[in-house]
Amino acid sequence: MAESNNEERLNASKSGEIPRIGVYVCHCGTNIAGSVDVKKIVEYASTLPNVVVAKDYRYLCSDPGQAIIKQDVKEFKLNRVVIAACTPTLHELTFSKCVEEVGLNRYLLTIANIREQCSWVHMHRIDEATEKAIEIVRMAVARASLLEPLKVRKVPIRKSCLIIGGGISGIQAALDLAGEGFDVYLVEKNPSIGGHMARFDKTFPTMDCSLCILSPKMADVGHNPKIELLTNSEVIDIKGYVGNFKATILKKPRYVTKDCSACGECSKVCPETAPNEFDEGLSTRHAIYIPFPQAVPSTYVIDRELCLNKEAIVCDKCMKACERKAIDFTMKPETVELEVGTIIVATGHETFDPSELEEYGYKKYANVVTGPEFERILSPTGPTEGKVVRPSDKKVPKRVAFIQCVGSRDEKTNPYCSRVCCMYATKQALLIKEKIPDAEVLIFYIDMRAFGKGYEEFYKRAQKEGIRYIRGRVAEISEDAKSKNLTVRAEDTLLGVAVEAEVDLVILSVGLVPRIETSMLSTILNLSKGSDGFLREAHPKLRPVDSLVDGVFLAGTVQGPKDIPDSVAQASAAAQKASILMSVGEAEVEAISAEINSDLCSRCLICLHICPFNALIYSEGKVEVLEALCKGCGACAAACPSKAIKMKNFTNEQILAELKGVLLGLSTGV
Amino acid sequence: MSVKFWRTPLDSEKVVKPKAEIHIIKDQCKGCGYCIQYCPKKVFEESEEINARGVHPPKIVDEKKCIICSFCTAICPDFAIYVKEKQCKDGC
């Protein structure tokens, strides 16, 4: 009985027409034809029910290849097309467009992957591979008979973008999009934008002063009428889909209004102090402070955890000192709802905490500092006003050692290369030489990586200026209790000798690691992370700025370690990608989505909890599918105990037909 | 703002914290305890002595902790506390 039902379905799809299937087998040069007997597949396919024509061609994706398919659709009045070729991720779109051009709905096309799933994995076993390819094609033909035409849906795209993170990447993306006329919301967690770049003294290899090149961009962001800057703010929720995201932002109060002129009189009288985060804790700030002089917005902020005024106003010194009456302790946290069309994630990185590597003695020995700490010591706006000193006695160091790959290229910590440490250590070494010409600088490295434009020349210049590069991983650092000098022990792997050097200061070139907050954001946005914890792009080569979520793009070090030029380039690319979507004004969304039969649904709501895309809602006693959010993964349909959810074009009937196709060989008995 | 730093800031010597000179007019105190309760730095505690009004006036636990917010002066209903900044010539 079941058998005959199936037969009937095979012969007539819901639309009532009799399936007329064309099967096309691609050689893909020798990629497929080298391990599979293509002619045999064609011969076999033409015997399958409903198959009207079967052909093979060297490269089906080529124009002549597509022309054959188009011609046949017209000539043989085909209403289903099966392409036996490579993976659908590569060419499904190509062939969809091809069949659409001759008036066939793109969902009446099915791809049988006989390359990745057959020829490539069964090389040199032609007989078995051909047999498997035949089965794959048989499955596809069985399913093709039951395919139904679906309507490609389009959703409108709002012409506004939410950029999360106000470092150099977020700033660049915001300026680009605002320049193109889109509304931009730039959300930054800290009181000022600027990110890591604002803390650097100079940038390699050009030795530009970092803030000199960054602060004009920061000021532009502050002044641009198209950019709404939300500092001291965090994204707490994002709902919706491409073109129509709803973001909830928590705006923490500054307790200082826009009337602030940044004169600094309040800070002078504030009795409470804490280490300044901007200076890596190497300088002191007050409870009312501005992180650094060029901060944008140029408004002071009160650290309420430090301030004496917890519940009641106990100390009013700052209020008395403020001429403009800009201090307002009654400010409350607020949540802001934003509606945007696209999102750019630019939340950046953190630097590796080397205290877990005990051999380097960080946090144990005062004169072991990290690269970012030393950057602040070098900076004229830093705690020492640019005078190079060591922390223990504030004396000028004469012998300095850098240790490379701390938290990078190390199986114990992170296996990846952080890409910036070789160059930032070289830059810092050159700056030491500039400020202390008689200083001796040693750099202990594993491999020097100078891959960027002008980087190799920069490395050569450092060598010429007398910086000594020693190849070898440092085994141990020990401290002389009295002088606080450090002894670095390593093996020079080029000379094959043990090296021991007594130095005044050790700088650990720490690598880049993903932020904890990014993990939270990836959960909110359903973004995928790589094994290293950085966010994953849609394709490592061809879609390096897209995330796997439509309408969400990645910029800067949130996607992986990179230097400033690469971050800026990726930010501009992400802005451009967002701009394309917003300029077009509408986007196609997947037509293969879930469909609920309310008569069968028992309202158990298992599907709501299981949906990874929050695409199902329960309203007015019914479960509904938000089609724009549904990615057609099928998790809900598989979980539904009442079988009330149907996946369009992945219905139970279609899947069973496929299974039957592979297991029973349909009715042909092969 | 919750980052924990382990070093003493390199500019710590330059940061001058005001040094307080706290004056308690003991016999004016009625022992309400507001100063003890509300001082954000917990500078005061109740003393054991008994003043002219028959109550325990506050005593200073650690004058160095005082950062001269002067909230005690403001809150004292009996005008019994005032704080001045210590004028030290060579750092006291």
PDB file of N, CA, C and O in Angstrom, chain B residues 20-65:
ATOM      1  N   ALA B  20      44.482  65.452  56.579  1.00  0.00           N
ATOM      2  CA  ALA B  20      43.414  66.081  57.363  1.00  0.00           C
ATOM      3  C   ALA B  20      43.833  66.353  58.806  1.00  0.00           C
ATOM      4  O   ALA B  20      44.710  65.684  59.363  1.00  0.00           O
ATOM      5  N   GLU B  21      43.196  67.357  59.316  1.00  0.00           N
ATOM      6  CA  GLU B  21      43.363  67.675  60.730  1.00  0.00           C
ATOM      7  C   GLU B  21      41.939  67.756  61.261  1.00  0.00           C
ATOM      8  O   GLU B  21      41.201  68.688  60.954  1.00  0.00           O
ATOM      9  N   ILE B  22      41.521  66.713  62.007  1.00  0.00           N
ATOM     10  CA  ILE B  22      40.125  66.645  62.431  1.00  0.00           C
ATOM     11  C   ILE B  22      39.988  67.206  63.845  1.00  0.00           C
ATOM     12  O   ILE B  22      40.768  66.858  64.741  1.00  0.00           O
ATOM     13  N   HIS B  23      39.040  68.076  64.002  1.00  0.00           N
ATOM     14  CA  HIS B  23      38.793  68.646  65.335  1.00  0.00           C
ATOM     15  C   HIS B  23      37.416  68.208  65.819  1.00  0.00           C
ATOM     16  O   HIS B  23      36.432  68.396  65.127  1.00  0.00           O
ATOM     17  N   ILE B  24      37.387  67.632  67.022  1.00  0.00           N
ATOM     18  CA  ILE B  24      36.097  67.259  67.612  1.00  0.00           C
ATOM     19  C   ILE B  24      35.908  68.110  68.873  1.00  0.00           C
ATOM     20  O   ILE B  24      36.780  68.114  69.761  1.00  0.00           O
ATOM     21  N   ILE B  25      34.795  68.837  68.890  1.00  0.00           N
ATOM     22  CA  ILE B  25      34.500  69.602  70.116  1.00  0.00           C
ATOM     23  C   ILE B  25      33.644  68.683  70.981  1.00  0.00           C
ATOM     24  O   ILE B  25      32.427  68.596  70.822  1.00  0.00           O
ATOM     25  N   LYS B  26      34.346  67.944  71.828  1.00  0.00           N
ATOM     26  CA  LYS B  26      33.709  66.810  72.510  1.00  0.00           C
ATOM     27  C   LYS B  26      32.462  67.190  73.302  1.00  0.00           C
ATOM     28  O   LYS B  26      31.448  66.489  73.254  1.00  0.00           O
ATOM     29  N   ASP B  27      32.544  68.311  74.040  1.00  0.00           N
ATOM     30  CA  ASP B  27      31.433  68.628  74.935  1.00  0.00           C
ATOM     31  C   ASP B  27      30.189  69.114  74.203  1.00  0.00           C
ATOM     32  O   ASP B  27      29.113  69.216  74.768  1.00  0.00           O
ATOM     33  N   GLN B  28      30.358  69.431  72.928  1.00  0.00           N
ATOM     34  CA  GLN B  28      29.206  69.873  72.142  1.00  0.00           C
ATOM     35  C   GLN B  28      28.417  68.681  71.576  1.00  0.00           C
ATOM     36  O   GLN B  28      27.313  68.835  71.091  1.00  0.00           O
ATOM     37  N   CYS B  29      29.029  67.485  71.614  1.00  0.00           N
ATOM     38  CA  CYS B  29      28.445  66.275  71.003  1.00  0.00           C
ATOM     39  C   CYS B  29      27.317  65.720  71.864  1.00  0.00           C
ATOM     40  O   CYS B  29      27.428  65.640  73.072  1.00  0.00           O
ATOM     41  N   LYS B  30      26.217  65.329  71.173  1.00  0.00           N
ATOM     42  CA  LYS B  30      25.129  64.711  71.941  1.00  0.00           C
ATOM     43  C   LYS B  30      25.064  63.197  71.707  1.00  0.00           C
ATOM     44  O   LYS B  30      24.116  62.531  72.114  1.00  0.00           O
ATOM     45  N   GLY B  31      26.078  62.694  71.012  1.00  0.00           N
ATOM     46  CA  GLY B  31      26.189  61.237  70.879  1.00  0.00           C
ATOM     47  C   GLY B  31      25.236  60.595  69.896  1.00  0.00           C
ATOM     48  O   GLY B  31      24.862  59.436  70.025  1.00  0.00           O
ATOM     49  N   CYS B  32      24.817  61.339  68.870  1.00  0.00           N
ATOM     50  CA  CYS B  32      23.861  60.751  67.912  1.00  0.00           C
ATOM     51  C   CYS B  32      24.507  59.680  67.044  1.00  0.00           C
ATOM     52  O   CYS B  32      23.828  58.804  66.514  1.00  0.00           O
ATOM     53  N   GLY B  33      25.820  59.770  66.861  1.00  0.00           N
ATOM     54  CA  GLY B  33      26.533  58.731  66.100  1.00  0.00           C
ATOM     55  C   GLY B  33      26.486  58.870  64.601  1.00  0.00           C
ATOM     56  O   GLY B  33      26.940  58.009  63.863  1.00  0.00           O
ATOM     57  N   TYR B  34      25.900  59.988  64.109  1.00  0.00           N
ATOM     58  CA  TYR B  34      25.817  60.185  62.649  1.00  0.00           C
ATOM     59  C   TYR B  34      27.194  60.151  61.992  1.00  0.00           C
ATOM     60  O   TYR B  34      27.369  59.550  60.933  1.00  0.00           O
ATOM     61  N   CYS B  35      28.146  60.853  62.608  1.00  0.00           N
ATOM     62  CA  CYS B  35      29.485  60.932  62.006  1.00  0.00           C
ATOM     63  C   CYS B  35      30.090  59.541  61.855  1.00  0.00           C
ATOM     64  O   CYS B  35      30.699  59.210  60.832  1.00  0.00           O
ATOM     65  N   ILE B  36      29.884  58.696  62.880  1.00  0.00           N
ATOM     66  CA  ILE B  36      30.437  57.342  62.851  1.00  0.00           C
ATOM     67  C   ILE B  36      29.765  56.532  61.740  1.00  0.00           C
ATOM     68  O   ILE B  36      30.411  55.849  60.954  1.00  0.00           O
ATOM     69  N   GLN B  37      28.463  56.692  61.673  1.00  0.00           N
ATOM     70  CA  GLN B  37      27.688  55.917  60.700  1.00  0.00           C
ATOM     71  C   GLN B  37      27.945  56.340  59.255  1.00  0.00           C
ATOM     72  O   GLN B  37      28.044  55.512  58.361  1.00  0.00           O
ATOM     73  N   TYR B  38      28.052  57.636  59.027  1.00  0.00           N
ATOM     74  CA  TYR B  38      28.080  58.121  57.638  1.00  0.00           C
ATOM     75  C   TYR B  38      29.456  58.409  57.062  1.00  0.00           C
ATOM     76  O   TYR B  38      29.578  58.629  55.861  1.00  0.00           O
ATOM     77  N   CYS B  39      30.501  58.449  57.906  1.00  0.00           N
ATOM     78  CA  CYS B  39      31.824  58.751  57.337  1.00  0.00           C
ATOM     79  C   CYS B  39      32.177  57.693  56.301  1.00  0.00           C
ATOM     80  O   CYS B  39      32.218  56.498  56.602  1.00  0.00           O
ATOM     81  N   PRO B  40      32.407  58.089  55.010  1.00  0.00           N
ATOM     82  CA  PRO B  40      32.655  57.082  53.967  1.00  0.00           C
ATOM     83  C   PRO B  40      33.967  56.341  54.180  1.00  0.00           C
ATOM     84  O   PRO B  40      34.172  55.275  53.621  1.00  0.00           O
ATOM     85  N   LYS B  41      34.865  56.912  54.984  1.00  0.00           N
ATOM     86  CA  LYS B  41      36.168  56.268  55.197  1.00  0.00           C
ATOM     87  C   LYS B  41      36.270  55.619  56.573  1.00  0.00           C
ATOM     88  O   LYS B  41      37.333  55.150  56.965  1.00  0.00           O
ATOM     89  N   LYS B  42      35.186  55.651  57.294  1.00  0.00           N
ATOM     90  CA  LYS B  42      35.119  55.036  58.632  1.00  0.00           C
ATOM     91  C   LYS B  42      36.272  55.520  59.529  1.00  0.00           C
ATOM     92  O   LYS B  42      37.061  54.732  60.058  1.00  0.00           O
ATOM     93  N   VAL B  43      36.337  56.824  59.654  1.00  0.00           N
ATOM     94  CA  VAL B  43      37.419  57.443  60.419  1.00  0.00           C
ATOM     95  C   VAL B  43      37.116  57.453  61.939  1.00  0.00           C
ATOM     96  O   VAL B  43      38.016  57.433  62.756  1.00  0.00           O
ATOM     97  N   PHE B  44      35.826  57.451  62.258  1.00  0.00           N
ATOM     98  CA  PHE B  44      35.461  57.582  63.683  1.00  0.00           C
ATOM     99  C   PHE B  44      34.957  56.287  64.291  1.00  0.00           C
ATOM    100  O   PHE B  44      34.448  55.415  63.581  1.00  0.00           O
ATOM    101  N   GLU B  45      35.089  56.222  65.632  1.00  0.00           N
ATOM    102  CA  GLU B  45      34.331  55.212  66.373  1.00  0.00           C
ATOM    103  C   GLU B  45      33.955  55.804  67.729  1.00  0.00           C
ATOM    104  O   GLU B  45      34.491  56.829  68.148  1.00  0.00           O
ATOM    105  N   GLU B  46      33.052  55.145  68.396  1.00  0.00           N
ATOM    106  CA  GLU B  46      32.588  55.685  69.668  1.00  0.00           C
ATOM    107  C   GLU B  46      33.699  55.546  70.706  1.00  0.00           C
ATOM    108  O   GLU B  46      34.332  54.491  70.801  1.00  0.00           O
ATOM    109  N   SER B  47      33.911  56.607  71.502  1.00  0.00           N
ATOM    110  CA  SER B  47      34.936  56.522  72.541  1.00  0.00           C
ATOM    111  C   SER B  47      34.285  56.053  73.839  1.00  0.00           C
ATOM    112  O   SER B  47      33.067  55.935  73.923  1.00  0.00           O
ATOM    113  N   GLU B  48      35.107  55.777  74.824  1.00  0.00           N
ATOM    114  CA  GLU B  48      34.535  55.314  76.095  1.00  0.00           C
ATOM    115  C   GLU B  48      34.331  56.454  77.076  1.00  0.00           C
ATOM    116  O   GLU B  48      33.678  56.292  78.112  1.00  0.00           O
ATOM    117  N   GLU B  49      34.925  57.582  76.748  1.00  0.00           N
ATOM    118  CA  GLU B  49      34.806  58.696  77.695  1.00  0.00           C
ATOM    119  C   GLU B  49      33.391  59.284  77.692  1.00  0.00           C
ATOM    120  O   GLU B  49      32.617  59.065  76.762  1.00  0.00           O
ATOM    121  N   ILE B  50      33.096  60.017  78.732  1.00  0.00           N
ATOM    122  CA  ILE B  50      31.774  60.621  78.859  1.00  0.00           C
ATOM    123  C   ILE B  50      31.956  62.133  78.907  1.00  0.00           C
ATOM    124  O   ILE B  50      32.778  62.635  79.675  1.00  0.00           O
ATOM    125  N   ASN B  51      31.231  62.834  78.037  1.00  0.00           N
ATOM    126  CA  ASN B  51      31.443  64.294  77.959  1.00  0.00           C
ATOM    127  C   ASN B  51      30.479  65.036  78.877  1.00  0.00           C
ATOM    128  O   ASN B  51      29.720  64.415  79.641  1.00  0.00           O
ATOM    129  N   ALA B  52      30.500  66.369  78.751  1.00  0.00           N
ATOM    130  CA  ALA B  52      29.688  67.211  79.634  1.00  0.00           C
ATOM    131  C   ALA B  52      28.199  66.918  79.489  1.00  0.00           C
ATOM    132  O   ALA B  52      27.427  67.093  80.425  1.00  0.00           O
ATOM    133  N   ARG B  53      27.785  66.415  78.263  1.00  0.00           N
ATOM    134  CA  ARG B  53      26.368  66.133  78.059  1.00  0.00           C
ATOM    135  C   ARG B  53      26.014  64.693  78.445  1.00  0.00           C
ATOM    136  O   ARG B  53      24.918  64.222  78.172  1.00  0.00           O
ATOM    137  N   GLY B  54      27.012  64.010  78.993  1.00  0.00           N
ATOM    138  CA  GLY B  54      26.755  62.668  79.505  1.00  0.00           C
ATOM    139  C   GLY B  54      26.693  61.599  78.431  1.00  0.00           C
ATOM    140  O   GLY B  54      26.050  60.570  78.596  1.00  0.00           O
ATOM    141  N   VAL B  55      27.290  61.839  77.266  1.00  0.00           N
ATOM    142  CA  VAL B  55      27.285  60.830  76.192  1.00  0.00           C
ATOM    143  C   VAL B  55      28.717  60.517  75.770  1.00  0.00           C
ATOM    144  O   VAL B  55      29.654  61.211  76.165  1.00  0.00           O
ATOM    145  N   HIS B  56      28.848  59.444  74.954  1.00  0.00           N
ATOM    146  CA  HIS B  56      30.177  59.094  74.427  1.00  0.00           C
ATOM    147  C   HIS B  56      30.423  59.853  73.135  1.00  0.00           C
ATOM    148  O   HIS B  56      29.768  59.558  72.139  1.00  0.00           O
ATOM    149  N   PRO B  57      31.329  60.792  73.115  1.00  0.00           N
ATOM    150  CA  PRO B  57      31.654  61.467  71.846  1.00  0.00           C
ATOM    151  C   PRO B  57      32.494  60.538  70.949  1.00  0.00           C
ATOM    152  O   PRO B  57      33.037  59.559  71.448  1.00  0.00           O
ATOM    153  N   PRO B  58      32.572  60.829  69.658  1.00  0.00           N
ATOM    154  CA  PRO B  58      33.401  59.970  68.796  1.00  0.00           C
ATOM    155  C   PRO B  58      34.890  60.196  69.043  1.00  0.00           C
ATOM    156  O   PRO B  58      35.277  61.236  69.568  1.00  0.00           O
ATOM    157  N   LYS B  59      35.669  59.193  68.661  1.00  0.00           N
ATOM    158  CA  LYS B  59      37.123  59.395  68.653  1.00  0.00           C
ATOM    159  C   LYS B  59      37.649  59.019  67.268  1.00  0.00           C
ATOM    160  O   LYS B  59      36.978  58.298  66.508  1.00  0.00           O
ATOM    161  N   ILE B  60      38.847  59.522  66.984  1.00  0.00           N
ATOM    162  CA  ILE B  60      39.410  59.291  65.649  1.00  0.00           C
ATOM    163  C   ILE B  60      40.177  57.962  65.632  1.00  0.00           C
ATOM    164  O   ILE B  60      41.034  57.724  66.492  1.00  0.00           O
ATOM    165  N   VAL B  61      39.856  57.099  64.687  1.00  0.00           N
ATOM    166  CA  VAL B  61      40.566  55.817  64.580  1.00  0.00           C
ATOM    167  C   VAL B  61      41.856  56.022  63.796  1.00  0.00           C
ATOM    168  O   VAL B  61      42.929  55.624  64.225  1.00  0.00           O
ATOM    169  N   ASP B  62      41.727  56.632  62.641  1.00  0.00           N
ATOM    170  CA  ASP B  62      42.910  56.822  61.799  1.00  0.00           C
ATOM    171  C   ASP B  62      42.733  58.118  60.999  1.00  0.00           C
ATOM    172  O   ASP B  62      41.998  58.146  60.018  1.00  0.00           O
ATOM    173  N   GLU B  63      43.407  59.132  61.409  1.00  0.00           N
ATOM    174  CA  GLU B  63      43.266  60.437  60.770  1.00  0.00           C
ATOM    175  C   GLU B  63      43.754  60.404  59.314  1.00  0.00           C
ATOM    176  O   GLU B  63      43.282  61.136  58.458  1.00  0.00           O
ATOM    177  N   LYS B  64      44.720  59.498  59.036  1.00  0.00           N
ATOM    178  CA  LYS B  64      45.300  59.423  57.689  1.00  0.00           C
ATOM    179  C   LYS B  64      44.268  58.978  56.656  1.00  0.00           C
ATOM    180  O   LYS B  64      44.417  59.216  55.468  1.00  0.00           O
ATOM    181  N   LYS B  65      43.265  58.268  57.126  1.00  0.00           N
ATOM    182  CA  LYS B  65      42.252  57.772  56.187  1.00  0.00           C
ATOM    183  C   LYS B  65      41.329  58.887  55.679  1.00  0.00           C
ATOM    184  O   LYS B  65      40.669  58.753  54.664  1.00  0.00           O
TER     185      LYS B  65
END
